[in-house]
Amino acid sequence: MDRIILITGTRKGIGAALADYFVSQGDTVIGCSREMPDWAEGKKNYCHFLADVADEAAVKKMFRAVAKEYGRLDALINNAGIASMNHSLLTPVRAVQQVLSTNTIGTFLLCREAAKLMRKANYGRIVNFSTVAVPLKLAGEAVYAASKAAIVSLTQTLAREYADFGVTVNAVGPTPIQTDLIRGVTSEKLEHLLERQAIHRYGTYEDVENVIEFFLRKESNFITGQVIYLGGV
Amino acid sequence: MTKEELISLITTQVQSYNDNLDEPVDLSAGADSVLFGEGGVLTSVDFVTLVLDIEEAVEDATGKSITLADERAMSQKHSPFRTVGSLANYIEELLEA
């Protein structure tokens, strides 16, 4: 579809699947992660940046390169995220800082720099990642859920701030998907979580792609500040 | 950049932005032309847009990335965004820092 789409956290998991999906749709995808993916070499219409989303200088450098190379950005998908699945009494503050830094500060930085570029075309789509752990208030995920609750608030407020520039900001809240992010969670706990969903199954990459495609459609220009949770949560 | 060059850069950006405005900024007073605050015509969205435009223009001209609307600027008794001249002074300070 010839869109220029920046996706964070594309080394593996949902980010890698999203990059593959949008390239297959004919879009140009710019990905980033702290380490190089093992699948990107030689991939057409894909460009990778080594960048930590919480590093302001690195993020600004990446956006300068995007502006120079492509001159515009149609969509930003803020997928990069890390989890800390642990009882809060056992969680060191260093882990709290890392999770907030990547999930919350990283999302803010990418939104800010993307909107600066998007405003020039008076058009843009930003999709952030929250999680069902926020409305479900999952014990053992206090820090992760707090960092993602902040994403809901950021999404709703940035939607108002960026509307004047033709940029929509929405969020998707996936259910558990079988990726590395949940590898530390016991199967018993995951089964219990699935029971609390209206539809009792794991999410898939295709479920996430579907919601994001909806937000990215040009016709979705009247939809902003919304959070769609998967699985009927 | 010299003060005169900065005044010229800001004036150019405001002139360009004036095309979007029903009531354009009056630049006839040169460096004393009012940008923001009492007597100004710009809204908060205009402020954000113009600040970003000027930051980018400064970076293009000097290669230096500056942040105009930081806590220091917003907390000053006399806003550096008041006139073309006061903004040029503030940018000059940032570039020399």
XYZ file of C-alpha atoms in Angstrom, chain A residues 12-201:
190
model
C 11.252 -10.829 17.415
C 7.713 -11.635 18.511
C 4.822 -9.368 17.581
C 7.140 -6.679 16.211
C 8.807 -9.073 13.764
C 5.422 -10.443 12.702
C 4.067 -6.929 12.147
C 7.105 -5.955 10.083
C 6.661 -9.056 7.927
C 2.943 -8.405 7.553
C 3.226 -4.767 6.480
C 6.066 -5.502 4.050
C 3.844 -8.206 2.528
C 1.143 -5.548 2.085
C 3.495 -3.457 -0.053
C 4.462 -0.981 2.650
C 7.932 0.238 3.529
C 8.788 -0.694 7.094
C 11.409 0.927 9.288
C 12.164 -1.215 12.302
C 14.269 -0.742 15.376
C 15.565 -2.708 18.310
C 18.583 -2.799 20.593
C 20.037 -5.800 18.747
C 19.928 -6.753 15.081
C 17.208 -9.204 14.062
C 18.378 -12.422 12.412
C 15.689 -12.243 9.715
C 16.172 -8.730 8.276
C 19.211 -9.103 6.061
C 18.293 -8.657 2.416
C 14.602 -8.193 3.183
C 13.077 -5.863 0.610
C 11.330 -2.686 1.736
C 12.664 -3.120 5.248
C 15.230 -0.904 6.961
C 16.509 -1.547 10.474
C 17.947 0.863 13.047
C 19.825 -0.193 16.142
C 18.249 2.006 18.784
C 17.027 1.854 22.343
C 13.593 3.513 22.354
C 14.350 5.114 25.725
C 17.518 6.790 24.415
C 16.458 10.272 23.326
C 19.572 10.951 21.256
C 19.285 7.627 19.418
C 15.583 8.152 18.750
C 16.167 11.663 17.410
C 18.981 10.389 15.192
C 16.699 7.691 13.791
C 13.963 10.203 12.991
C 16.434 12.546 11.309
C 17.464 9.636 9.087
C 13.824 8.739 8.354
C 13.017 12.355 7.459
C 16.038 12.543 5.184
C 15.444 9.214 3.446
C 11.651 9.150 3.148
C 10.536 12.730 3.827
C 7.453 11.554 5.671
C 6.089 8.989 8.095
C 2.574 7.649 7.688
C 2.357 5.445 10.740
C 4.138 4.620 13.973
C 3.513 1.352 15.811
C 4.945 1.509 19.323
C 5.370 -2.197 19.907
C 8.666 -2.286 21.846
C 8.118 -3.376 25.411
C 9.551 -5.395 28.243
C 7.825 -7.158 31.105
C 8.532 -7.717 34.757
C 6.389 -10.583 35.965
C 6.979 -10.721 39.695
C 5.336 -9.977 43.003
C 5.898 -6.302 43.821
C 7.507 -7.247 47.146
C 10.175 -9.078 45.184
C 10.719 -6.436 42.496
C 13.915 -4.361 42.661
C 13.631 -0.694 41.762
C 16.101 -1.214 38.905
C 13.541 -3.475 37.217
C 10.865 -0.823 37.742
C 13.077 1.807 36.123
C 13.848 -0.439 33.138
C 10.202 -1.275 32.497
C 9.037 2.340 32.811
C 11.934 3.527 30.695
C 11.282 1.203 27.757
C 7.509 0.959 27.902
C 6.465 4.448 28.955
C 9.301 6.863 28.231
C 10.099 5.014 24.997
C 6.512 5.290 23.806
C 6.409 8.982 24.686
C 9.650 9.739 22.854
C 8.603 7.905 19.694
C 5.176 9.574 19.715
C 6.742 13.012 20.099
C 9.292 12.625 17.342
C 6.827 10.918 14.997
C 4.246 13.663 15.460
C 6.869 16.309 14.648
C 7.436 14.611 11.307
C 3.785 13.725 10.643
C 2.554 17.288 11.247
C 4.315 18.418 8.071
C 1.946 16.288 6.002
C -0.935 17.021 8.379
C -1.412 13.252 8.459
C -0.341 10.399 10.644
C -1.414 7.296 12.510
C 0.088 6.274 15.836
C -0.758 2.962 17.477
C 0.504 2.276 20.989
C 0.556 -0.997 22.886
C -1.239 -1.443 26.189
C -2.277 -4.807 27.616
C -5.248 -6.615 29.124
C -3.203 -6.696 32.341
C -4.390 -3.106 32.897
C -8.182 -3.670 33.064
C -7.732 -7.157 34.564
C -5.434 -5.782 37.299
C -3.310 -8.894 37.254
C -1.490 -9.742 40.463
C 2.182 -10.301 39.802
C 2.288 -7.734 37.007
C 2.067 -4.497 38.998
C 4.975 -2.729 37.346
C 4.239 -3.952 33.819
C 0.556 -3.039 34.170
C 1.415 0.386 35.615
C 3.728 1.124 32.688
C 0.967 0.106 30.277
C -1.753 2.016 32.172
C 0.395 5.062 31.511
C 0.198 4.193 27.807
C -3.597 4.370 27.959
C -3.410 7.821 29.523
C -0.724 8.975 27.076
C -2.759 7.706 24.137
C -5.908 9.504 25.219
C -4.147 12.795 25.944
C -1.830 12.773 22.926
C -4.896 12.090 20.768
C -6.190 15.506 21.799
C -2.833 17.247 21.422
C -2.053 15.788 18.002
C -5.555 16.098 16.502
C -4.703 19.639 15.396
C -1.949 18.160 13.247
C -4.029 15.456 11.540
C -2.489 12.697 13.636
C -4.616 10.031 15.345
C -3.364 8.154 18.405
C -4.925 4.865 19.447
C -3.896 1.772 21.362
C -4.325 -1.961 21.171
C -4.380 -4.091 24.310
C -3.454 -7.661 23.416
C -4.313 -10.720 25.464
C -1.488 -13.182 26.077
C 0.111 -14.248 22.817
C 2.610 -17.080 22.869
C 5.807 -15.027 22.710
C 8.917 -14.620 24.853
C 7.177 -11.865 26.823
C 5.081 -14.367 28.783
C 7.582 -17.211 28.986
C 8.050 -16.532 32.738
C 4.341 -16.880 33.488
C 3.108 -20.273 34.665
C 0.677 -22.136 32.424
C -1.764 -22.322 35.337
C -1.810 -18.560 35.632
C -2.198 -18.129 31.883
C -5.151 -20.548 31.819
C -6.769 -18.584 34.638
C -6.242 -15.378 32.650
C -7.802 -16.863 29.512
C -10.836 -17.824 31.605
C -11.366 -14.156 32.446
C -11.565 -13.220 28.756
C -14.908 -13.327 26.946
C -13.245 -15.485 24.290
C -11.072 -18.091 26.011
C -8.059 -18.459 23.746
